[in-house]
């Protein structure tokens, strides 16, 4: 039995939409001529423009479906009410009637689209990073801040353990211990050698997680070792630019054998944070936010301000230098790649 039962108002909504369909008013979807089965509950496995791949929550059977034009937003992980096609014809499409309320939504800022939803109903963001294309705490902090802002827990996973020298492993341990002290879970793995993969699999077995991180860090490679049947396409890291090739182009949901769901997502080169205000970013740095409560001035910028408790915590080693520096670097770059529409005063903080 699926967890999401229909409320009375959802049932009424579906009945209204079905009646509308029978009157053939939905002429934006000409391929569907009423050959649809009864309404069922499903989960969006992946989305392709006006269509999506939806699985029936009870039978796990996959259906290609059209998305009604009236549905504002639908992403991988969304729970939906849909009507499957009645025939098993390859060209047959079903129809998504309604997107059910989301428990969580991960969005990322996109220069052209504004704030773009990536995946819904996620319980854990797996922030994947690696020595290659580049190991950077600044990049980790951006993903961690985005997770904090979305109010979704995050697990920091460092992949390509096999590429770190012994010295570098020591430095990596020190860096990861800083994150652990703040309260974040961390793991080190190698999709190539299998190092740490069993622990990761066990950790993710009861979650609805998403693999997020730069292109080329090995998200799809990790997925393929976690779920051997997944056969997700993997790319290479360019020797010239040392950048990933953006191999994965859309998010896709997979099941673990014993429960748990994992979504592979396309890498982004830079996770912009222009949708956050200065105060939002401060809240996303837990240890800075907690020290900032003791700053002498409420509008303290935590730089040279007198009585700044954050600077004091940095000088006493209670806040790591690199976290403090990243915080200021992110603040300074906050408006980089911000679409003009967001520069209008008042717009920025109104985004959720
Ligand atoms: N040495 C080493 N290479 C790895 C490891 N994991 C992945 N790779 C390599 O890293 C490259 C990129 O891997 P992908 O899995 O395609 O990376 P991705 O994060 O899914 O990239 P996008 O889909 O572009 O976002 C491939 O050449 C993989 O073989 C690892 O643990 N060690
Ligand atoms: Mg990939
Ligand atoms: Zn301060």
CSV table of C-alpha atoms and ligand atoms in Angstrom, one decimal:
chain,number,residue,atom,x,y,z
A,1,UNK,CA,0.0,0.0,0.0
A,2,UNK,CA,1.3,3.4,-0.8
A,3,UNK,CA,1.6,6.0,2.0
A,4,UNK,CA,-0.2,8.8,0.1
A,5,UNK,CA,-4.0,8.4,0.4
A,6,UNK,CA,-6.2,10.8,-1.4
A,7,UNK,CA,-7.9,13.5,0.6
A,8,UNK,CA,-11.5,14.3,-0.2
A,9,UNK,CA,-10.4,17.6,-1.9
A,10,UNK,CA,-7.8,15.8,-4.0
A,11,UNK,CA,-10.5,13.3,-5.1
A,12,UNK,CA,-12.8,16.2,-6.1
A,13,UNK,CA,-9.9,17.8,-7.9
A,14,UNK,CA,-9.3,14.7,-9.9
A,15,UNK,CA,-13.0,14.2,-10.7
A,16,UNK,CA,-13.1,17.8,-12.0
A,17,UNK,CA,-10.0,17.3,-14.2
A,18,UNK,CA,-11.3,13.9,-15.5
A,19,UNK,CA,-14.6,15.5,-16.4
A,20,UNK,CA,-12.7,18.3,-18.2
A,21,UNK,CA,-10.7,15.7,-20.1
A,22,UNK,CA,-13.8,13.8,-21.3
A,23,UNK,CA,-15.2,17.1,-22.7
A,24,UNK,CA,-12.0,17.2,-24.8
A,25,UNK,CA,-11.0,20.6,-23.6
A,26,UNK,CA,-7.4,19.7,-23.0
A,27,UNK,CA,-6.4,20.3,-26.6
A,28,UNK,CA,-2.8,20.9,-25.7
A,29,UNK,CA,-2.4,17.1,-25.5
A,30,UNK,CA,-3.9,15.8,-28.8
A,31,UNK,CA,-2.3,12.4,-28.6
A,32,UNK,CA,-4.6,11.3,-25.8
A,33,UNK,CA,-8.0,10.3,-26.9
A,34,UNK,CA,-9.7,9.1,-23.7
A,35,UNK,CA,-7.9,5.7,-23.8
A,36,UNK,CA,-6.8,6.0,-20.2
A,37,UNK,CA,-7.0,3.8,-17.1
A,38,UNK,CA,-8.2,4.6,-13.6
A,39,UNK,CA,-6.4,7.2,-11.5
A,40,UNK,CA,-3.4,5.8,-9.7
A,41,UNK,CA,-0.7,7.1,-7.4
A,42,UNK,CA,2.8,7.3,-8.8
A,43,UNK,CA,6.2,8.8,-8.5
A,44,UNK,CA,8.0,10.8,-11.1
A,45,UNK,CA,11.2,8.9,-12.1
A,46,UNK,CA,12.3,11.5,-14.7
A,47,UNK,CA,11.0,14.4,-16.6
A,48,UNK,CA,11.5,15.3,-20.2
A,49,UNK,CA,9.9,18.7,-21.2
A,50,UNK,CA,6.2,18.1,-21.5
A,51,UNK,CA,6.4,14.4,-20.7
A,52,UNK,CA,7.6,12.3,-17.8
A,53,UNK,CA,8.3,8.8,-16.8
A,54,UNK,CA,6.1,7.8,-13.9
A,55,UNK,CA,6.1,4.6,-11.9
A,56,UNK,CA,3.0,3.2,-10.3
A,57,UNK,CA,3.6,3.2,-6.5
A,58,UNK,CA,2.0,-0.2,-6.0
A,59,UNK,CA,3.1,-2.2,-9.0
A,60,UNK,CA,6.4,-0.2,-9.8
A,61,UNK,CA,5.4,-0.4,-13.5
A,62,UNK,CA,6.7,2.5,-15.5
A,63,UNK,CA,4.5,4.6,-17.8
A,64,UNK,CA,5.3,7.5,-20.2
A,65,UNK,CA,2.9,10.3,-19.4
A,66,UNK,CA,2.0,13.8,-20.6
A,67,UNK,CA,1.9,16.6,-18.1
A,68,UNK,CA,-1.1,18.8,-18.1
A,69,UNK,CA,-0.3,22.3,-19.0
A,70,UNK,CA,-2.0,23.5,-15.9
A,71,UNK,CA,0.6,21.8,-13.7
A,72,UNK,CA,3.1,24.5,-12.8
A,73,UNK,CA,6.0,22.5,-11.6
A,74,UNK,CA,6.8,18.8,-11.7
A,75,UNK,CA,10.2,17.2,-11.0
A,76,UNK,CA,11.8,13.9,-10.3
A,77,UNK,CA,10.6,12.6,-6.9
A,78,UNK,CA,7.2,14.2,-7.1
A,79,UNK,CA,4.3,12.1,-6.0
A,80,UNK,CA,1.5,12.4,-8.5
A,81,UNK,CA,-2.0,11.2,-9.4
A,82,UNK,CA,-1.9,9.9,-12.9
A,83,UNK,CA,-3.9,7.9,-15.4
A,84,UNK,CA,-1.9,5.2,-17.2
A,85,UNK,CA,-2.5,4.4,-20.9
A,86,UNK,CA,-4.8,1.4,-21.4
A,87,UNK,CA,-2.7,-0.3,-24.1
A,88,UNK,CA,0.8,-1.5,-23.8
A,89,UNK,CA,1.6,0.1,-27.2
A,90,UNK,CA,5.1,1.8,-26.9
A,91,UNK,CA,3.7,5.0,-28.2
A,92,UNK,CA,0.9,5.2,-25.7
A,93,UNK,CA,1.0,8.0,-23.2
A,94,UNK,CA,-0.8,8.4,-19.9
A,95,UNK,CA,-1.5,11.7,-18.2
A,96,UNK,CA,-0.5,13.3,-14.9
A,97,UNK,CA,-3.5,14.8,-13.3
A,98,UNK,CA,-2.2,16.3,-10.1
A,99,UNK,CA,1.1,16.8,-8.2
A,100,UNK,CA,0.6,15.9,-4.6
A,101,UNK,CA,1.9,18.2,-1.8
A,102,UNK,CA,5.7,18.0,-1.5
A,103,UNK,CA,7.5,17.4,1.8
A,104,UNK,CA,10.8,19.0,0.5
A,105,UNK,CA,12.1,20.6,-2.6
A,106,UNK,CA,15.6,21.2,-3.7
A,107,UNK,CA,16.0,24.1,-6.1
A,108,UNK,CA,19.0,25.6,-7.8
A,109,UNK,CA,19.4,29.0,-9.3
A,110,UNK,CA,19.6,29.1,-13.0
A,111,UNK,CA,20.6,32.2,-14.9
A,112,UNK,CA,17.8,31.7,-17.5
A,113,UNK,CA,15.1,30.1,-15.5
A,114,UNK,CA,15.5,31.8,-12.2
A,115,UNK,CA,15.0,29.4,-9.3
A,116,UNK,CA,14.7,26.0,-10.9
A,117,UNK,CA,13.3,23.0,-8.9
A,118,UNK,CA,15.6,19.9,-9.2
A,119,UNK,CA,13.9,17.2,-7.1
A,120,UNK,CA,11.1,16.8,-4.7
A,121,UNK,CA,10.4,14.8,-1.5
A,122,UNK,CA,14.1,14.4,-0.7
A,123,UNK,CA,15.1,13.3,2.8
A,124,UNK,CA,18.9,13.6,2.3
A,125,UNK,CA,21.2,15.6,-0.1
A,126,UNK,CA,24.4,13.7,-0.8
A,127,UNK,CA,27.0,16.4,-1.5
A,128,UNK,CA,29.5,14.6,-3.7
A,129,UNK,CA,33.0,16.1,-4.1
A,130,UNK,CA,36.3,14.6,-5.2
A,131,UNK,CA,39.9,15.3,-5.7
A,132,UNK,CA,39.2,15.6,-9.4
A,133,UNK,CA,38.0,17.8,-11.1
A,134,UNK,CA,38.9,19.9,-8.0
A,135,UNK,CA,38.7,19.5,-4.2
A,136,UNK,CA,37.4,22.7,-2.8
A,137,UNK,CA,35.8,23.5,0.6
A,138,UNK,CA,34.3,26.6,-1.1
A,139,UNK,CA,32.3,24.3,-3.4
A,140,UNK,CA,31.4,22.0,-0.5
A,141,UNK,CA,30.2,25.0,1.4
A,142,UNK,CA,28.0,26.2,-1.4
A,143,UNK,CA,26.2,22.8,-1.6
A,144,UNK,CA,26.0,22.6,2.2
A,145,UNK,CA,24.5,26.1,2.3
A,146,UNK,CA,21.9,25.2,-0.4
A,147,UNK,CA,21.0,22.1,1.6
A,148,UNK,CA,20.6,24.2,4.8
A,149,UNK,CA,18.5,26.8,3.0
A,150,UNK,CA,16.3,24.0,1.7
A,151,UNK,CA,16.1,22.6,5.2
A,152,UNK,CA,17.2,19.2,4.0
A,153,UNK,CA,19.9,17.2,5.8
A,154,UNK,CA,23.1,16.7,3.9
A,155,UNK,CA,25.9,14.0,3.9
A,156,UNK,CA,29.3,15.1,2.5
A,157,UNK,CA,30.8,12.3,0.4
A,158,UNK,CA,34.4,12.6,-0.9
A,159,UNK,CA,34.8,10.3,-3.9
A,160,UNK,CA,37.9,9.1,-5.7
A,161,UNK,CA,39.7,8.2,-2.5
A,162,UNK,CA,42.1,6.3,-4.6
A,163,UNK,CA,43.5,9.5,-6.1
A,164,UNK,CA,44.6,11.1,-2.8
A,165,UNK,CA,48.2,10.7,-1.6
A,166,UNK,CA,48.8,9.7,2.0
A,167,UNK,CA,49.7,13.3,2.8
A,168,UNK,CA,46.5,14.6,1.2
A,169,UNK,CA,44.4,12.0,3.0
A,170,UNK,CA,45.7,13.5,6.3
A,171,UNK,CA,44.7,17.0,5.2
A,172,UNK,CA,41.3,15.7,4.0
A,173,UNK,CA,40.7,14.1,7.4
A,174,UNK,CA,41.4,17.4,9.2
A,175,UNK,CA,39.0,19.2,6.9
A,176,UNK,CA,36.3,16.6,7.2
A,177,UNK,CA,36.6,16.7,11.0
A,178,UNK,CA,35.7,20.4,10.9
A,179,UNK,CA,32.5,19.6,9.2
A,180,UNK,CA,31.8,16.7,11.6
A,181,UNK,CA,32.3,19.1,14.6
A,182,UNK,CA,29.7,21.4,13.1
A,183,UNK,CA,27.3,18.5,12.9
A,184,UNK,CA,27.6,17.2,9.3
A,185,UNK,CA,28.0,13.6,8.4
A,186,UNK,CA,31.0,12.8,6.2
A,187,UNK,CA,32.1,9.7,4.3
A,188,UNK,CA,35.1,8.9,2.0
A,189,UNK,CA,34.5,6.5,-0.9
A,190,UNK,CA,35.9,5.3,-4.2
A,191,UNK,CA,33.5,4.2,-6.9
A,192,UNK,CA,36.5,2.7,-8.7
A,193,UNK,CA,37.9,0.5,-6.0
A,194,UNK,CA,34.7,0.1,-4.0
A,195,UNK,CA,36.3,1.7,-0.9
A,196,UNK,CA,33.5,2.8,1.6
A,197,UNK,CA,30.7,1.9,-0.8
A,198,UNK,CA,29.1,-0.7,1.6
A,199,UNK,CA,28.9,1.9,4.4
A,200,UNK,CA,27.4,4.4,2.0
A,201,UNK,CA,24.9,1.9,0.8
A,202,UNK,CA,23.8,1.1,4.3
A,203,UNK,CA,23.5,4.7,5.2
A,204,UNK,CA,21.3,5.5,2.2
A,205,UNK,CA,19.1,2.4,2.4
A,206,UNK,CA,16.2,4.1,4.1
A,207,UNK,CA,16.5,7.5,2.6
A,208,UNK,CA,15.2,9.3,-0.5
A,209,UNK,CA,18.5,10.8,-1.4
A,210,UNK,CA,19.9,12.9,-4.3
A,211,UNK,CA,23.5,12.8,-5.5
A,212,UNK,CA,24.4,16.4,-6.0
A,213,UNK,CA,27.8,17.9,-6.9
A,214,UNK,CA,30.0,19.3,-9.7
A,215,UNK,CA,30.1,17.6,-13.1
A,216,UNK,CA,32.8,14.8,-13.1
A,217,UNK,CA,33.0,14.1,-9.4
A,218,UNK,CA,31.6,10.6,-10.0
A,219,UNK,CA,27.9,10.8,-9.0
A,220,UNK,CA,26.7,8.4,-11.7
A,221,UNK,CA,29.8,6.1,-11.1
A,222,UNK,CA,28.8,5.9,-7.4
A,223,UNK,CA,25.2,5.2,-8.4
A,224,UNK,CA,26.3,2.4,-10.7
A,225,UNK,CA,28.2,0.7,-7.9
A,226,UNK,CA,25.4,1.2,-5.4
A,227,UNK,CA,22.8,-0.1,-7.8
A,228,UNK,CA,24.4,-2.5,-10.3
A,229,UNK,CA,21.4,-2.6,-12.6
A,230,UNK,CA,21.3,1.2,-12.9
A,231,UNK,CA,23.7,1.5,-15.9
A,232,UNK,CA,23.8,5.3,-15.7
A,233,UNK,CA,26.0,6.8,-18.3
A,234,UNK,CA,29.3,8.2,-17.0
A,235,UNK,CA,31.7,10.6,-18.7
A,236,UNK,CA,35.3,11.7,-18.3
A,237,UNK,CA,37.0,14.6,-16.8
A,238,UNK,CA,38.7,16.6,-19.5
A,239,UNK,CA,42.5,16.6,-19.4
A,240,UNK,CA,42.7,20.0,-20.9
A,241,UNK,CA,40.2,21.9,-18.8
A,242,UNK,CA,40.1,19.5,-15.8
A,243,UNK,CA,36.3,19.9,-15.9
A,244,UNK,CA,33.5,17.3,-16.1
A,245,UNK,CA,31.6,16.8,-19.4
A,246,UNK,CA,28.0,17.2,-18.1
A,247,UNK,CA,27.3,13.6,-19.0
A,248,UNK,CA,24.1,13.3,-17.0
A,249,UNK,CA,21.5,15.6,-18.5
A,250,UNK,CA,18.4,15.0,-16.3
A,251,UNK,CA,17.6,13.7,-12.8
A,252,UNK,CA,16.5,10.1,-12.6
A,253,UNK,CA,15.2,8.1,-9.7
A,254,UNK,CA,16.4,4.5,-8.8
A,255,UNK,CA,15.4,2.0,-6.1
A,256,UNK,CA,17.6,0.1,-3.7
A,257,UNK,CA,16.7,-3.6,-3.4
A,258,UNK,CA,15.7,-3.3,0.3
A,259,UNK,CA,13.9,0.1,0.3
A,260,UNK,CA,15.4,3.5,-0.2
A,261,UNK,CA,15.4,5.7,-3.3
A,262,UNK,CA,18.3,7.5,-4.9
A,263,UNK,CA,18.2,10.2,-7.5
A,264,UNK,CA,21.2,10.9,-9.8
A,265,UNK,CA,21.3,14.5,-10.9
A,266,UNK,CA,23.3,16.5,-13.6
A,267,UNK,CA,26.3,18.3,-12.3
A,268,UNK,CA,26.6,22.0,-12.2
A,269,UNK,CA,29.9,23.9,-12.5
A,270,UNK,CA,29.0,26.5,-9.9
A,271,UNK,CA,26.2,26.3,-7.5
A,272,UNK,CA,25.1,30.0,-7.4
A,273,UNK,CA,23.5,31.2,-4.2
A,274,UNK,CA,22.1,34.6,-5.4
A,275,UNK,CA,18.7,33.6,-4.2
A,276,UNK,CA,19.9,34.0,-0.6
A,277,UNK,CA,20.2,37.2,1.3
A,278,UNK,CA,23.2,38.0,3.6
A,279,UNK,CA,21.1,36.9,6.6
A,280,UNK,CA,20.0,33.7,4.9
A,281,UNK,CA,23.7,32.8,4.2
A,282,UNK,CA,24.7,33.5,7.8
A,283,UNK,CA,21.9,31.2,9.0
A,284,UNK,CA,23.3,28.5,6.6
A,285,UNK,CA,26.7,28.7,8.4
A,286,UNK,CA,25.6,27.1,11.6
A,287,UNK,CA,28.7,27.9,13.7
A,288,UNK,CA,28.9,31.5,12.4
A,289,UNK,CA,25.2,32.1,13.1
A,290,UNK,CA,25.6,30.8,16.6
A,291,UNK,CA,28.6,33.0,17.3
A,292,UNK,CA,26.9,36.0,15.6
A,293,UNK,CA,24.2,36.0,18.3
A,294,UNK,CA,26.9,37.5,20.6
A,295,UNK,CA,28.2,40.2,18.3
A,296,UNK,CA,27.9,43.7,19.8
A,297,UNK,CA,26.0,45.2,16.9
A,298,UNK,CA,23.0,43.5,15.3
A,299,UNK,CA,24.1,44.6,11.8
A,300,UNK,CA,27.7,43.4,12.4
A,301,UNK,CA,29.3,42.3,9.1
A,302,UNK,CA,31.7,40.0,11.0
A,303,UNK,CA,34.8,41.8,9.4
A,304,UNK,CA,36.5,44.6,11.3
A,305,UNK,CA,33.5,45.5,13.4
A,306,UNK,CA,34.1,46.2,17.1
A,307,UNK,CA,32.9,43.5,19.4
A,308,UNK,CA,32.5,40.9,16.7
A,309,UNK,CA,32.0,37.6,18.4
A,310,UNK,CA,32.5,35.7,15.1
A,311,UNK,CA,36.0,37.1,14.6
A,312,UNK,CA,36.8,36.3,18.2
A,313,UNK,CA,35.7,32.7,17.6
A,314,UNK,CA,37.9,32.5,14.5
A,315,UNK,CA,40.9,33.8,16.4
A,316,UNK,CA,40.3,31.3,19.2
A,317,UNK,CA,40.0,28.4,16.7
A,318,UNK,CA,36.4,27.7,17.5
A,319,UNK,CA,35.5,28.6,13.9
A,320,UNK,CA,37.7,27.2,11.2
A,321,UNK,CA,39.6,29.8,9.1
A,322,UNK,CA,38.5,28.2,5.9
A,323,UNK,CA,34.8,28.3,6.8
A,324,UNK,CA,35.1,32.0,7.7
A,325,UNK,CA,36.9,32.8,4.5
A,326,UNK,CA,34.5,30.9,2.4
A,327,UNK,CA,31.6,32.7,4.0
A,328,UNK,CA,33.0,36.0,3.0
A,329,UNK,CA,34.0,34.9,-0.4
A,330,UNK,CA,30.5,33.5,-1.1
A,331,UNK,CA,29.0,36.8,0.2
A,332,UNK,CA,31.2,38.8,-2.2
A,333,UNK,CA,30.3,36.6,-5.1
A,334,UNK,CA,26.6,36.5,-4.3
A,335,UNK,CA,25.5,38.6,-7.2
A,336,UNK,CA,27.7,36.8,-9.8
A,337,UNK,CA,25.5,35.4,-12.5
A,338,UNK,CA,22.4,36.9,-11.0
A,339,UNK,CA,19.7,37.5,-13.6
A,340,UNK,CA,18.7,41.1,-14.0
A,341,UNK,CA,15.2,40.3,-12.8
A,342,UNK,CA,16.6,39.5,-9.4
A,343,UNK,CA,18.6,42.7,-9.1
A,344,UNK,CA,15.3,44.6,-8.6
A,345,UNK,CA,15.2,45.8,-5.0
A,346,UNK,CA,12.8,43.7,-3.0
A,347,UNK,CA,12.8,40.7,-5.4
A,348,UNK,CA,15.7,38.9,-3.9
A,349,UNK,CA,14.3,38.2,-0.5
A,350,UNK,CA,10.9,37.5,-1.7
A,351,UNK,CA,12.1,34.2,-3.2
A,352,UNK,CA,11.5,31.0,-1.3
B,1,LIG,N1,40.0,7.5,-10.1
B,1,LIG,C1,38.7,7.5,-9.9
B,1,LIG,N2,37.9,7.9,-11.0
B,1,LIG,C2,36.5,7.9,-10.8
B,1,LIG,C3,35.9,7.5,-9.6
B,1,LIG,N3,34.6,7.6,-9.7
B,1,LIG,C4,34.4,8.1,-10.9
B,1,LIG,N4,35.5,8.3,-11.6
B,1,LIG,C5,35.7,8.8,-12.9
B,1,LIG,O1,35.2,10.2,-13.0
B,1,LIG,C6,34.7,10.5,-14.3
B,1,LIG,C7,33.3,11.1,-14.2
B,1,LIG,O2,32.4,10.3,-13.6
B,1,LIG,P1,30.8,10.4,-13.7
B,1,LIG,O3,30.3,9.4,-12.8
B,1,LIG,O4,30.4,10.5,-15.1
B,1,LIG,O5,30.7,11.9,-13.0
B,1,LIG,P2,29.3,12.7,-12.7
B,1,LIG,O6,29.5,13.3,-11.4
B,1,LIG,O7,28.1,11.8,-12.8
B,1,LIG,O8,29.3,13.8,-13.9
B,1,LIG,P3,28.0,14.5,-14.6
B,1,LIG,O9,27.0,13.5,-15.0
B,1,LIG,O10,28.7,15.2,-15.7
B,1,LIG,O11,27.5,15.5,-13.5
B,1,LIG,C8,34.7,9.1,-15.0
B,1,LIG,O12,35.8,9.1,-15.9
B,1,LIG,C9,34.8,8.1,-13.9
B,1,LIG,O13,35.4,6.9,-14.4
B,1,LIG,C10,36.8,7.0,-8.5
B,1,LIG,O14,36.4,6.6,-7.4
B,1,LIG,N5,38.1,7.1,-8.8
B,2,LIG,MG1,26.5,11.8,-14.0
B,3,LIG,ZN1,30.2,39.9,14.1
